[in-house]
Amino acid sequence: MIDNDTSRGTGGFGEILVSSRSLGEYQAMFALTEDDLGRRILDCPGGAAGFTAEVNQRGGDVTACDIAYFDRGIERVAATAVAEADRGNRYVREHADAYRWTFFADPDEHHRARRESAEHFAAHTRTSPDRYIPGQLPTLPFADNSFDLVLSSHLLFSYADDLDYDFHRQAITELARVATTEIRLFPLVPIGSQGRYEQLEKLLAELTLVGISSRIVKVDYEFQAHADEMLVCELAT
Ligand SMILES: C[S@@+](CC[C@H](N)C(=O)[O-])C[C@H]1O[C@@H](n2cnc3c(N)ncnc32)[C@H](O)[C@@H]1O
């Protein structure tokens, strides 16, 4: 995928995408239950995902946080979200063999879903800009224990070539600081790789020393080939 931010490297995939996954994709990749969706949730990085819009419109309580909201300003992220969905889809078409066509039947369906999600995001930023907070991992602008559940998709582990081991350790520790109960991260497979982030075992061992225990959970979602596991970090209360 070409998801990333220009100022932090690109994993060799060109300028970084601010991607727009939907509530449906989040439910599948994070195995979210209805109970989970009723919790105070942080989505970091939120990118241009429709998740925050869709859950808040159902009466939920989700906040999105992303460095792009600083770099580009939320209005500009909203204005370019659909074009970013087009750009992401072009990449997927060019590399269709690197994807499993089960969640999406084909590249056309992927394109429709991501565009729709980008439109949801853009509309919601206009009515509820307070739900989109600029922030840069590994330092977030939230008090300790501000959220019950923190979700983090397609940044950590995905960009292993650009984000070093210390960044991963600090970022997860920071996500844990702002959560009371649990963090879920997806996927565990770097872009262009066929297996888990190489330093995952070492990282998880180090995190246990600061009270963050974790388990790897297989989920019923695989789009990037081989990426069908999430990391669940449970926090000592
Ligand atoms: C591929 S997108 C994922 C967005 C969303 N989670 C999704 O799945 O659609 C990656 C996002 O990470 C953001 N990002 C990159 N570095 C970051 C950092 N240090 N702190 C917060 N966000 C960052 C980018 O701006 C981009 O929106």
Tab-separated table of C-alpha atoms and ligand atoms in Angstrom:
chain	number	residue	atom	x	y	z
A	1	MET	CA	0.000	0.000	0.000
A	2	ILE	CA	1.080	3.551	-0.387
A	3	ASP	CA	-0.177	4.680	2.983
A	4	ASN	CA	2.170	7.017	4.808
A	5	ASP	CA	3.164	10.615	5.211
A	6	THR	CA	5.641	12.322	2.935
A	7	SER	CA	7.729	13.673	5.797
A	8	ARG	CA	8.403	10.259	7.276
A	9	GLY	CA	9.437	8.119	4.332
A	10	THR	CA	7.347	6.126	1.940
A	11	GLY	CA	8.336	2.492	2.184
A	12	GLY	CA	9.240	2.750	-1.472
A	13	PHE	CA	5.611	3.252	-2.466
A	14	GLY	CA	5.608	6.891	-3.530
A	15	GLU	CA	3.896	9.700	-1.681
A	16	ILE	CA	2.010	8.464	1.286
A	17	LEU	CA	-1.693	7.791	1.253
A	18	VAL	CA	-4.124	9.093	3.828
A	19	SER	CA	-6.427	6.125	3.472
A	20	SER	CA	-10.141	5.797	4.091
A	21	ARG	CA	-11.294	2.485	5.494
A	22	SER	CA	-14.926	2.113	6.502
A	23	LEU	CA	-16.654	0.966	9.677
A	24	GLY	CA	-17.143	-2.401	7.953
A	25	GLU	CA	-13.414	-2.802	7.400
A	26	TYR	CA	-12.633	-1.720	10.959
A	27	GLN	CA	-15.178	-4.187	12.340
A	28	ALA	CA	-13.552	-6.987	10.364
A	29	MET	CA	-9.889	-6.160	10.909
A	30	PHE	CA	-10.296	-5.401	14.644
A	31	ALA	CA	-13.042	-7.998	15.326
A	32	LEU	CA	-15.154	-5.230	16.859
A	33	THR	CA	-18.362	-6.210	18.646
A	34	GLU	CA	-21.393	-3.989	19.249
A	35	ASP	CA	-20.179	-3.649	22.863
A	36	ASP	CA	-16.782	-2.466	21.611
A	37	LEU	CA	-18.483	0.172	19.466
A	38	GLY	CA	-20.203	1.544	22.575
A	39	ARG	CA	-16.878	2.328	24.268
A	40	ARG	CA	-14.882	5.574	24.181
A	41	ILE	CA	-12.646	4.896	21.186
A	42	LEU	CA	-9.545	6.599	19.805
A	43	ASP	CA	-8.641	5.886	16.164
A	44	CYS	CA	-4.967	6.787	15.705
A	45	PRO	CA	-3.973	7.240	12.964
A	46	GLY	CA	-7.452	8.091	11.761
A	47	GLY	CA	-6.381	9.151	8.265
A	48	ALA	CA	-9.473	9.772	6.126
A	49	ALA	CA	-11.276	6.702	7.461
A	50	GLY	CA	-15.067	6.791	7.574
A	51	PHE	CA	-15.010	4.849	10.840
A	52	THR	CA	-15.229	7.881	13.140
A	53	ALA	CA	-18.090	9.392	11.148
A	54	GLU	CA	-20.076	6.190	10.935
A	55	VAL	CA	-19.784	5.247	14.618
A	56	ASN	CA	-20.514	8.740	15.920
A	57	GLN	CA	-23.555	8.945	13.648
A	58	ARG	CA	-24.821	5.742	15.298
A	59	GLY	CA	-24.485	7.399	18.712
A	60	GLY	CA	-20.977	6.186	19.513
A	61	ASP	CA	-18.028	8.126	20.901
A	62	VAL	CA	-14.992	8.013	18.597
A	63	THR	CA	-12.164	10.524	18.210
A	64	ALA	CA	-9.692	10.367	15.332
A	65	CYS	CA	-6.124	11.642	15.626
A	66	ASP	CA	-3.581	11.930	12.807
A	67	ILE	CA	-0.492	13.903	11.881
A	68	ALA	CA	-2.116	14.796	8.544
A	69	TYR	CA	-4.647	16.964	10.363
A	70	PHE	CA	-1.706	19.285	11.232
A	71	ASP	CA	0.300	18.958	8.066
A	72	ARG	CA	-2.544	19.508	5.679
A	73	GLY	CA	-5.278	20.938	7.914
A	74	ILE	CA	-8.518	19.034	8.309
A	75	GLU	CA	-10.204	20.982	5.469
A	76	ARG	CA	-7.472	19.991	3.045
A	77	VAL	CA	-7.493	16.354	4.208
A	78	ALA	CA	-11.254	16.356	3.633
A	79	ALA	CA	-10.882	18.013	0.212
A	80	THR	CA	-8.306	15.464	-0.966
A	81	ALA	CA	-9.768	12.326	0.666
A	82	VAL	CA	-11.610	11.072	-2.429
A	83	ALA	CA	-8.602	11.758	-4.681
A	84	GLU	CA	-6.488	9.779	-2.192
A	85	ALA	CA	-8.974	6.904	-2.417
A	86	ASP	CA	-8.537	7.011	-6.220
A	87	ARG	CA	-4.762	6.991	-5.847
A	88	GLY	CA	-4.874	4.050	-3.429
A	89	ASN	CA	-7.112	2.156	-5.815
A	90	ARG	CA	-4.701	2.723	-8.709
A	91	TYR	CA	-1.947	1.134	-6.648
A	92	VAL	CA	-4.158	-1.812	-5.719
A	93	ARG	CA	-5.051	-2.391	-9.393
A	94	GLU	CA	-1.385	-2.333	-10.377
A	95	HIS	CA	-0.518	-4.830	-7.616
A	96	ALA	CA	-3.736	-6.891	-7.583
A	97	ASP	CA	-1.811	-10.119	-6.976
A	98	ALA	CA	-0.600	-8.826	-3.615
A	99	TYR	CA	-4.198	-8.726	-2.362
A	100	ARG	CA	-6.865	-11.281	-1.503
A	101	TRP	CA	-10.173	-10.600	-3.197
A	102	THR	CA	-12.541	-11.850	-0.534
A	103	PHE	CA	-13.505	-8.816	1.556
A	104	PHE	CA	-13.691	-6.858	-1.698
A	105	ALA	CA	-14.753	-8.915	-4.712
A	106	ASP	CA	-12.543	-6.922	-7.096
A	107	PRO	CA	-10.733	-3.573	-7.518
A	108	ASP	CA	-13.968	-1.844	-8.570
A	109	GLU	CA	-15.634	-2.740	-5.295
A	110	HIS	CA	-12.544	-1.609	-3.378
A	111	HIS	CA	-12.702	1.706	-5.215
A	112	ARG	CA	-16.400	2.244	-4.492
A	113	ALA	CA	-16.041	1.383	-0.803
A	114	ARG	CA	-12.999	3.576	-0.195
A	115	ARG	CA	-14.537	6.527	-2.052
A	116	GLU	CA	-17.737	6.212	-0.056
A	117	SER	CA	-15.766	6.074	3.162
A	118	ALA	CA	-13.735	9.144	2.140
A	119	GLU	CA	-16.977	11.014	1.452
A	120	HIS	CA	-18.342	10.055	4.877
A	121	PHE	CA	-15.140	11.301	6.473
A	122	ALA	CA	-15.176	14.594	4.564
A	123	ALA	CA	-18.821	15.332	5.394
A	124	HIS	CA	-18.300	14.522	9.079
A	125	THR	CA	-15.229	16.750	9.395
A	126	ARG	CA	-17.462	19.658	8.362
A	127	THR	CA	-20.186	18.976	10.952
A	128	SER	CA	-17.975	17.622	13.759
A	129	PRO	CA	-14.426	18.968	13.364
A	130	ASP	CA	-13.890	18.509	17.119
A	131	ARG	CA	-13.742	14.735	16.509
A	132	TYR	CA	-10.542	15.127	14.428
A	133	ILE	CA	-7.537	16.044	16.536
A	134	PRO	CA	-4.088	16.734	15.086
A	135	GLY	CA	-1.443	14.624	16.791
A	136	GLN	CA	1.872	12.976	16.065
A	137	LEU	CA	2.889	9.672	17.514
A	138	PRO	CA	4.734	9.004	19.728
A	139	THR	CA	3.310	11.991	21.646
A	140	LEU	CA	-0.457	12.420	21.728
A	141	PRO	CA	-2.428	15.458	22.934
A	142	PHE	CA	-4.665	13.509	25.338
A	143	ALA	CA	-4.695	13.035	29.100
A	144	ASP	CA	-3.942	9.606	30.572
A	145	ASN	CA	-6.831	7.111	30.327
A	146	SER	CA	-8.926	9.291	28.007
A	147	PHE	CA	-10.268	6.312	26.019
A	148	ASP	CA	-11.413	2.760	26.757
A	149	LEU	CA	-10.242	1.282	23.478
A	150	VAL	CA	-7.540	2.530	21.101
A	151	LEU	CA	-7.429	1.302	17.487
A	152	SER	CA	-4.383	1.742	15.289
A	153	SER	CA	-4.329	0.518	11.729
A	154	HIS	CA	-1.861	0.607	8.843
A	155	LEU	CA	0.942	2.642	10.362
A	156	LEU	CA	2.834	0.629	12.963
A	157	PHE	CA	4.354	-2.572	11.498
A	158	SER	CA	3.130	-1.542	8.000
A	159	TYR	CA	6.002	0.957	7.627
A	160	ALA	CA	8.763	-1.050	9.213
A	161	ASP	CA	11.243	0.297	6.641
A	162	ASP	CA	10.561	3.898	7.664
A	163	LEU	CA	9.621	3.716	11.333
A	164	ASP	CA	12.296	2.222	13.521
A	165	TYR	CA	12.020	-0.142	16.450
A	166	ASP	CA	12.153	2.641	19.065
A	167	PHE	CA	9.331	4.466	17.331
A	168	HIS	CA	7.186	1.330	17.535
A	169	ARG	CA	7.956	0.850	21.246
A	170	GLN	CA	7.333	4.505	22.097
A	171	ALA	CA	4.179	4.736	19.994
A	172	ILE	CA	2.563	1.673	21.568
A	173	THR	CA	3.523	2.872	25.052
A	174	GLU	CA	1.904	6.223	24.250
A	175	LEU	CA	-1.257	4.609	22.868
A	176	ALA	CA	-1.395	2.613	26.119
A	177	ARG	CA	-1.046	5.773	28.209
A	178	VAL	CA	-4.243	7.250	26.792
A	179	ALA	CA	-6.236	3.977	27.049
A	180	THR	CA	-7.771	2.433	30.142
A	181	THR	CA	-8.224	-1.118	28.919
A	182	GLU	CA	-7.063	-2.171	25.498
A	183	ILE	CA	-5.247	-1.309	22.273
A	184	ARG	CA	-5.733	-3.181	19.014
A	185	LEU	CA	-3.272	-2.865	16.124
A	186	PHE	CA	-3.611	-4.167	12.578
A	187	PRO	CA	-1.906	-5.486	10.479
A	188	LEU	CA	1.291	-7.099	11.772
A	189	VAL	CA	2.786	-7.597	8.299
A	190	PRO	CA	4.938	-4.811	6.798
A	191	ILE	CA	4.088	-3.577	3.332
A	192	GLY	CA	5.756	-5.763	0.740
A	193	SER	CA	6.403	-8.550	3.236
A	194	GLN	CA	4.826	-11.960	3.638
A	195	GLY	CA	5.318	-12.370	7.354
A	196	ARG	CA	5.029	-10.590	10.676
A	197	TYR	CA	7.171	-7.584	11.642
A	198	GLU	CA	10.544	-9.145	12.322
A	199	GLN	CA	11.111	-7.604	15.737
A	200	LEU	CA	7.618	-8.335	17.039
A	201	GLU	CA	8.664	-10.894	19.666
A	202	LYS	CA	11.348	-8.631	21.088
A	203	LEU	CA	8.916	-5.699	21.119
A	204	LEU	CA	6.184	-7.606	22.921
A	205	ALA	CA	8.660	-8.853	25.520
A	206	GLU	CA	9.805	-5.281	26.149
A	207	LEU	CA	6.233	-4.040	26.444
A	208	THR	CA	5.432	-6.582	29.174
A	209	LEU	CA	8.129	-4.915	31.303
A	210	VAL	CA	6.031	-1.713	31.308
A	211	GLY	CA	2.744	-3.481	32.104
A	212	ILE	CA	1.496	-3.991	28.549
A	213	SER	CA	0.678	-7.633	27.924
A	214	SER	CA	-0.401	-8.727	24.492
A	215	ARG	CA	-1.735	-11.520	22.358
A	216	ILE	CA	-1.988	-12.090	18.641
A	217	VAL	CA	-5.490	-12.796	17.376
A	218	LYS	CA	-6.388	-14.124	13.937
A	219	VAL	CA	-9.226	-12.114	12.389
A	220	ASP	CA	-11.719	-12.794	9.648
A	221	TYR	CA	-10.209	-10.198	7.292
A	222	GLU	CA	-7.317	-10.484	4.872
A	223	PHE	CA	-6.851	-7.889	2.146
A	224	GLN	CA	-3.079	-7.405	2.028
A	225	ALA	CA	-2.009	-11.014	1.456
A	226	HIS	CA	-0.853	-12.782	4.662
A	227	ALA	CA	-2.120	-9.958	6.894
A	228	ASP	CA	-4.929	-11.518	8.904
A	229	GLU	CA	-3.804	-11.006	12.496
A	230	MET	CA	-4.240	-8.180	14.968
A	231	LEU	CA	-2.274	-7.424	18.096
A	232	VAL	CA	-4.357	-6.943	21.242
A	233	CYS	CA	-2.529	-5.178	24.078
A	234	GLU	CA	-4.200	-5.487	27.454
A	235	LEU	CA	-3.428	-2.860	30.009
A	236	ALA	CA	-2.912	-3.371	33.704
A	237	THR	CA	-5.621	-1.408	35.524
B	1	LIG	C1	-2.610	4.290	5.805
B	1	LIG	S1	-3.208	5.604	6.716
B	1	LIG	C2	-4.263	4.709	7.817
B	1	LIG	C3	-5.487	5.486	8.138
B	1	LIG	C4	-6.625	4.666	8.762
B	1	LIG	N1	-6.215	4.038	9.995
B	1	LIG	C5	-7.138	3.621	7.802
B	1	LIG	O1	-6.903	2.438	8.059
B	1	LIG	O2	-7.763	3.969	6.796
B	1	LIG	C6	-1.771	6.016	7.660
B	1	LIG	C7	-1.928	7.320	8.363
B	1	LIG	O3	-0.870	7.478	9.306
B	1	LIG	C8	-0.680	8.863	9.479
B	1	LIG	N2	0.601	9.062	10.196
B	1	LIG	C9	1.845	8.882	9.720
B	1	LIG	N3	2.759	9.113	10.702
B	1	LIG	C10	2.051	9.448	11.830
B	1	LIG	C11	2.426	9.804	13.164
B	1	LIG	N4	3.716	9.843	13.553
B	1	LIG	N5	1.453	10.092	14.054
B	1	LIG	C12	0.145	10.031	13.674
B	1	LIG	N6	-0.264	9.722	12.426
B	1	LIG	C13	0.687	9.420	11.511
B	1	LIG	C14	-0.743	9.392	8.050
B	1	LIG	O4	-1.004	10.769	8.014
B	1	LIG	C15	-1.883	8.553	7.466
B	1	LIG	O5	-3.120	9.221	7.550
